[in-house]
Amino acid sequence: MNNKPIGIIDSGIGGLSIASVLIKKLPKESIVYIADSKNCPYGQKSAEEIYKLTKKMVDYLLSKNIKLLLIACNTITVTSIEKLRKYYPNLPVVGIVPVVKTAINNSKSGKIGIFSTKVTAKSKYQKKLINEFAKENTVISIGSDNLVEKIENPDFVSIDKILEKELKPFIEKKVDVLALGCSHFPLIYSKIKKKLPNVLILDSAGAVVRQVERILNNNKILSNSNKARYNFYTTGGLNAIGFHVDKLTKSGKIEKISLL
Ligand code: DGL
């Protein structure tokens, strides 16, 4: 047993879509969440810069005594998970990637889509996943240009316009399952669904939370507390994170920090 918190990181508020599922499935676990909203979006930055920014978040979380790191960001996972595991050998690290295998298992036509950031779409990590599970299938992978930025600082008119353009190839190629490869995108699930009414849309939250549970279990560090605590930190503005913390996690203390 171990009642220390789980540390969760994302480039911004997107990872709250994962945190909310974790809170529901593992209600005894405490969490400390950091949104690097000041530097969001990460999806067009270099791998080196993403790693440098990520390390600052992890060091901050270590000062909060976390027992496990959950990377609730596909872009950080595909660029940095291996380096983070090497640099912090004693810290269990769980990452998030699009659920390619589940998408294929649920597809009738064998045509699936993956919608992510540009960095994730181009990454070796994602190519490996496709080769492993969907080599024989048609996979349409689209890296969005600036959707994350518009979700982070909500601009719903721009979001609709971007979706209209960027979801078109999925419609044209008639994909029947779409895997969301960016944790910001579940926050606009209903907008995506409206444009793709006949497509099954999958996110990675359930799979990732099951993986967290497995690792806590294997390491015998599950919590037995009845007083889970939720602390949210942001390097950016408090409005968007406040709105989503209220909506998705119902409670929690929110604070603005600077990671120098
Ligand atoms: N939520 C991040 C992801 O899952 C967004 C990355 C970004 O900031 O561009 O990829």
Tab-separated table of C-alpha atoms and ligand atoms in Angstrom:
chain	number	residue	atom	x	y	z
A	1	MET	CA	0.000	0.000	0.000
A	2	ASN	CA	1.130	3.497	-0.764
A	3	ASN	CA	-1.011	6.628	-0.430
A	4	LYS	CA	1.354	9.002	-2.216
A	5	PRO	CA	-0.182	10.755	-5.238
A	6	ILE	CA	0.001	9.804	-8.905
A	7	GLY	CA	1.625	12.597	-10.953
A	8	ILE	CA	-0.086	13.480	-14.228
A	9	ILE	CA	1.392	15.733	-16.905
A	10	ASP	CA	0.118	17.236	-20.119
A	11	SER	CA	1.091	20.180	-22.295
A	12	GLY	CA	-2.162	21.702	-21.050
A	13	ILE	CA	-5.706	20.882	-20.026
A	14	GLY	CA	-6.116	17.853	-22.338
A	15	GLY	CA	-4.853	15.368	-19.759
A	16	LEU	CA	-7.857	16.223	-17.577
A	17	SER	CA	-9.818	13.964	-19.931
A	18	ILE	CA	-7.623	11.126	-18.614
A	19	ALA	CA	-7.554	12.352	-15.001
A	20	SER	CA	-11.362	12.282	-14.868
A	21	VAL	CA	-11.446	8.597	-15.877
A	22	LEU	CA	-8.680	7.774	-13.392
A	23	ILE	CA	-10.630	9.463	-10.584
A	24	LYS	CA	-13.737	7.403	-11.447
A	25	LYS	CA	-11.952	4.048	-11.804
A	26	LEU	CA	-9.415	4.419	-8.992
A	27	PRO	CA	-11.207	6.610	-6.432
A	28	LYS	CA	-8.718	5.902	-3.636
A	29	GLU	CA	-5.809	7.391	-5.606
A	30	SER	CA	-4.701	10.991	-5.037
A	31	ILE	CA	-3.424	12.981	-7.984
A	32	VAL	CA	-1.183	15.932	-8.677
A	33	TYR	CA	-1.695	17.311	-12.173
A	34	ILE	CA	0.418	19.819	-14.104
A	35	ALA	CA	-0.756	21.607	-17.238
A	36	ASP	CA	2.080	23.440	-18.975
A	37	SER	CA	-0.477	25.755	-20.545
A	38	LYS	CA	2.028	28.588	-20.858
A	39	ASN	CA	4.051	26.543	-23.366
A	40	CYS	CA	1.115	24.743	-24.993
A	41	PRO	CA	0.888	23.571	-27.770
A	42	TYR	CA	3.793	21.096	-27.726
A	43	GLY	CA	2.649	19.481	-31.000
A	44	GLN	CA	4.760	21.672	-33.269
A	45	LYS	CA	7.870	21.900	-31.058
A	46	SER	CA	11.085	19.898	-31.496
A	47	ALA	CA	11.554	16.657	-29.556
A	48	GLU	CA	14.454	18.279	-27.634
A	49	GLU	CA	12.351	21.204	-26.510
A	50	ILE	CA	9.435	18.961	-25.503
A	51	TYR	CA	11.786	16.817	-23.386
A	52	LYS	CA	13.320	19.888	-21.715
A	53	LEU	CA	9.897	21.308	-20.793
A	54	THR	CA	8.640	17.902	-19.673
A	55	LYS	CA	11.575	17.370	-17.306
A	56	LYS	CA	10.688	20.590	-15.493
A	57	MET	CA	7.185	19.271	-14.885
A	58	VAL	CA	8.469	15.895	-13.697
A	59	ASP	CA	10.961	17.502	-11.289
A	60	TYR	CA	8.149	19.591	-9.845
A	61	LEU	CA	5.995	16.496	-9.407
A	62	LEU	CA	8.860	14.631	-7.735
A	63	SER	CA	9.041	17.443	-5.197
A	64	LYS	CA	5.387	16.524	-4.453
A	65	ASN	CA	6.469	12.950	-3.740
A	66	ILE	CA	4.651	11.119	-6.544
A	67	LYS	CA	4.735	7.322	-6.706
A	68	LEU	CA	4.043	7.005	-10.455
A	69	LEU	CA	4.140	9.329	-13.464
A	70	LEU	CA	1.264	9.253	-15.938
A	71	ILE	CA	2.042	11.061	-19.185
A	72	ALA	CA	-1.461	12.084	-20.292
A	73	CYS	CA	-0.104	13.512	-23.544
A	74	ASN	CA	0.542	11.537	-26.711
A	75	THR	CA	3.035	14.112	-27.980
A	76	ILE	CA	5.190	13.864	-24.835
A	77	THR	CA	4.892	10.074	-24.833
A	78	VAL	CA	6.077	9.544	-28.411
A	79	THR	CA	8.996	11.975	-28.079
A	80	SER	CA	10.141	11.507	-24.497
A	81	ILE	CA	8.974	8.372	-22.673
A	82	GLU	CA	12.133	6.373	-23.323
A	83	LYS	CA	14.407	9.240	-22.233
A	84	LEU	CA	12.292	9.860	-19.118
A	85	ARG	CA	12.459	6.197	-18.088
A	86	LYS	CA	16.250	6.292	-18.413
A	87	TYR	CA	16.607	9.570	-16.541
A	88	TYR	CA	14.243	8.588	-13.698
A	89	PRO	CA	14.931	4.844	-13.343
A	90	ASN	CA	13.119	4.503	-10.018
A	91	LEU	CA	9.911	6.159	-11.144
A	92	PRO	CA	7.247	3.974	-12.816
A	93	VAL	CA	6.203	5.834	-15.996
A	94	VAL	CA	3.006	5.151	-17.976
A	95	GLY	CA	2.440	6.844	-21.337
A	96	ILE	CA	-0.483	7.276	-23.709
A	97	VAL	CA	-0.751	6.400	-27.408
A	98	PRO	CA	-3.697	6.040	-29.806
A	99	VAL	CA	-5.604	2.763	-29.434
A	100	VAL	CA	-4.734	1.406	-32.900
A	101	LYS	CA	-5.329	-2.253	-32.016
A	102	THR	CA	-8.784	-1.589	-30.512
A	103	ALA	CA	-9.677	0.555	-33.522
A	104	ILE	CA	-8.835	-2.311	-35.902
A	105	ASN	CA	-10.724	-4.811	-33.744
A	106	ASN	CA	-13.815	-2.584	-33.927
A	107	SER	CA	-13.613	-1.750	-37.619
A	108	LYS	CA	-15.826	-3.585	-40.075
A	109	SER	CA	-14.299	-2.038	-43.185
A	110	GLY	CA	-10.665	-2.300	-42.073
A	111	LYS	CA	-10.314	1.454	-42.676
A	112	ILE	CA	-9.411	3.428	-39.585
A	113	GLY	CA	-8.384	6.990	-38.857
A	114	ILE	CA	-5.968	8.423	-36.304
A	115	PHE	CA	-6.336	12.084	-35.372
A	116	SER	CA	-3.426	13.544	-33.396
A	117	THR	CA	-0.891	16.358	-33.308
A	118	LYS	CA	1.647	16.652	-36.111
A	119	VAL	CA	4.518	15.386	-33.923
A	120	THR	CA	2.567	12.253	-32.961
A	121	ALA	CA	1.438	11.598	-36.547
A	122	LYS	CA	5.029	11.726	-37.795
A	123	SER	CA	6.557	9.794	-34.911
A	124	LYS	CA	8.358	6.465	-35.196
A	125	TYR	CA	6.334	5.373	-32.186
A	126	GLN	CA	3.029	5.678	-34.026
A	127	LYS	CA	4.451	4.096	-37.193
A	128	LYS	CA	5.554	1.138	-35.075
A	129	LEU	CA	2.050	0.786	-33.625
A	130	ILE	CA	0.492	0.808	-37.101
A	131	ASN	CA	3.017	-1.763	-38.367
A	132	GLU	CA	2.325	-3.989	-35.411
A	133	PHE	CA	-1.479	-3.911	-35.486
A	134	ALA	CA	-2.727	-2.465	-38.753
A	135	LYS	CA	-0.189	-3.271	-41.439
A	136	GLU	CA	-2.786	-4.979	-43.638
A	137	ASN	CA	-5.330	-2.181	-43.201
A	138	THR	CA	-5.981	1.300	-44.509
A	139	VAL	CA	-4.872	3.841	-41.907
A	140	ILE	CA	-5.514	7.547	-42.458
A	141	SER	CA	-3.359	9.486	-40.021
A	142	ILE	CA	-3.874	13.240	-39.705
A	143	GLY	CA	-1.798	15.589	-37.584
A	144	SER	CA	-3.866	18.661	-36.794
A	145	ASP	CA	-2.413	22.068	-37.434
A	146	ASN	CA	-3.615	24.153	-34.532
A	147	LEU	CA	-6.611	22.540	-32.895
A	148	VAL	CA	-4.877	22.087	-29.510
A	149	GLU	CA	-4.238	25.812	-29.242
A	150	LYS	CA	-7.911	26.580	-29.926
A	151	ILE	CA	-9.071	24.051	-27.316
A	152	GLU	CA	-6.599	25.345	-24.742
A	153	ASN	CA	-7.814	28.936	-25.138
A	154	PRO	CA	-11.346	28.034	-26.146
A	155	ASP	CA	-12.327	29.468	-29.521
A	156	PHE	CA	-15.304	27.425	-30.679
A	157	VAL	CA	-15.781	29.155	-34.032
A	158	SER	CA	-12.201	28.305	-35.067
A	159	ILE	CA	-12.555	24.760	-33.704
A	160	ASP	CA	-15.564	24.156	-35.977
A	161	LYS	CA	-13.729	25.560	-38.988
A	162	ILE	CA	-10.606	23.459	-38.354
A	163	LEU	CA	-12.663	20.296	-37.846
A	164	GLU	CA	-14.579	20.927	-41.062
A	165	LYS	CA	-11.289	20.939	-42.980
A	166	GLU	CA	-9.220	18.374	-41.089
A	167	LEU	CA	-11.877	15.659	-40.699
A	168	LYS	CA	-12.688	15.672	-44.414
A	169	PRO	CA	-10.102	13.012	-45.417
A	170	PHE	CA	-11.631	10.587	-42.872
A	171	ILE	CA	-15.047	11.089	-44.504
A	172	GLU	CA	-13.664	10.805	-48.038
A	173	LYS	CA	-11.807	7.576	-47.253
A	174	LYS	CA	-14.873	6.233	-45.426
A	175	VAL	CA	-13.150	5.226	-42.197
A	176	ASP	CA	-15.554	3.602	-39.728
A	177	VAL	CA	-13.425	3.940	-36.573
A	178	LEU	CA	-11.387	6.936	-35.446
A	179	ALA	CA	-8.754	6.767	-32.689
A	180	LEU	CA	-8.100	10.086	-30.963
A	181	GLY	CA	-4.329	10.405	-30.579
A	182	CYS	CA	-4.333	13.622	-28.595
A	183	SER	CA	-5.708	13.987	-25.084
A	184	HIS	CA	-7.130	17.434	-25.869
A	185	PHE	CA	-9.525	15.983	-28.436
A	186	PRO	CA	-11.897	14.094	-26.080
A	187	LEU	CA	-12.719	17.558	-24.682
A	188	ILE	CA	-14.429	18.331	-28.031
A	189	TYR	CA	-15.810	14.814	-28.578
A	190	SER	CA	-19.354	16.036	-29.309
A	191	LYS	CA	-18.106	18.422	-32.004
A	192	ILE	CA	-16.098	15.645	-33.688
A	193	LYS	CA	-19.025	13.220	-33.414
A	194	LYS	CA	-21.352	15.735	-35.040
A	195	LYS	CA	-19.088	15.821	-38.104
A	196	LEU	CA	-18.598	12.015	-38.146
A	197	PRO	CA	-21.981	10.682	-36.967
A	198	ASN	CA	-21.458	7.154	-38.320
A	199	VAL	CA	-17.906	6.712	-37.097
A	200	LEU	CA	-16.988	5.021	-33.816
A	201	ILE	CA	-14.692	7.427	-31.967
A	202	LEU	CA	-12.272	5.955	-29.437
A	203	ASP	CA	-9.994	7.640	-26.946
A	204	SER	CA	-7.204	6.078	-24.901
A	205	ALA	CA	-8.304	6.959	-21.364
A	206	GLY	CA	-9.735	3.551	-20.401
A	207	ALA	CA	-6.685	1.655	-21.678
A	208	VAL	CA	-4.243	3.960	-19.950
A	209	VAL	CA	-6.038	3.846	-16.607
A	210	ARG	CA	-6.081	0.018	-16.755
A	211	GLN	CA	-2.318	0.135	-17.367
A	212	VAL	CA	-1.848	2.448	-14.348
A	213	GLU	CA	-3.859	0.040	-12.194
A	214	ARG	CA	-1.780	-2.932	-13.371
A	215	ILE	CA	1.490	-1.201	-12.524
A	216	LEU	CA	0.286	-0.018	-9.112
A	217	ASN	CA	-0.893	-3.538	-8.428
A	218	ASN	CA	2.328	-5.240	-9.602
A	219	ASN	CA	4.421	-2.838	-7.509
A	220	LYS	CA	2.046	-3.218	-4.545
A	221	ILE	CA	1.586	0.550	-4.366
A	222	LEU	CA	-2.202	0.873	-4.697
A	223	SER	CA	-3.696	3.358	-2.254
A	224	ASN	CA	-6.131	2.374	0.499
A	225	SER	CA	-7.058	5.941	1.407
A	226	ASN	CA	-10.641	7.108	1.712
A	227	LYS	CA	-9.534	10.712	1.421
A	228	ALA	CA	-8.074	11.085	-2.054
A	229	ARG	CA	-6.726	14.585	-2.741
A	230	TYR	CA	-6.679	16.311	-6.133
A	231	ASN	CA	-4.214	19.125	-6.795
A	232	PHE	CA	-4.026	20.865	-10.146
A	233	TYR	CA	-1.206	23.172	-11.188
A	234	THR	CA	-0.995	25.260	-14.324
A	235	THR	CA	1.737	27.426	-15.780
A	236	GLY	CA	-0.907	29.385	-17.707
A	237	GLY	CA	-4.274	31.002	-17.104
A	238	LEU	CA	-6.706	29.677	-14.521
A	239	ASN	CA	-9.958	29.993	-16.484
A	240	ALA	CA	-9.885	27.035	-18.880
A	241	ILE	CA	-8.394	24.631	-16.327
A	242	GLY	CA	-10.896	25.817	-13.720
A	243	PHE	CA	-13.801	25.143	-16.059
A	244	HIS	CA	-12.620	21.621	-16.899
A	245	VAL	CA	-11.629	20.709	-13.337
A	246	ASP	CA	-15.170	21.609	-12.238
A	247	LYS	CA	-16.765	19.773	-15.131
A	248	LEU	CA	-14.608	16.632	-15.307
A	249	THR	CA	-13.247	16.047	-11.852
A	250	LYS	CA	-15.852	17.900	-9.734
A	251	SER	CA	-13.343	18.946	-7.099
A	252	GLY	CA	-9.733	19.868	-6.566
A	253	LYS	CA	-7.408	22.677	-5.607
A	254	ILE	CA	-6.072	24.741	-8.524
A	255	GLU	CA	-2.940	26.844	-8.381
A	256	LYS	CA	-0.838	28.797	-10.857
A	257	ILE	CA	2.899	28.043	-10.801
A	258	SER	CA	5.972	28.982	-12.773
A	259	LEU	CA	8.497	26.310	-13.757
A	260	LEU	CA	11.809	28.076	-14.271
B	1	DGL	N1	-2.625	16.725	-25.205
B	1	DGL	C1	-1.470	16.681	-26.052
B	1	DGL	C2	-1.405	15.337	-26.781
B	1	DGL	O1	-2.020	14.384	-26.310
B	1	DGL	C3	-1.431	17.902	-26.921
B	1	DGL	C4	-0.074	18.242	-27.369
B	1	DGL	C5	0.138	19.702	-27.747
B	1	DGL	O2	0.306	20.517	-26.853
B	1	DGL	O3	0.193	19.988	-28.948
B	1	DGL	O4	-0.739	15.167	-27.767
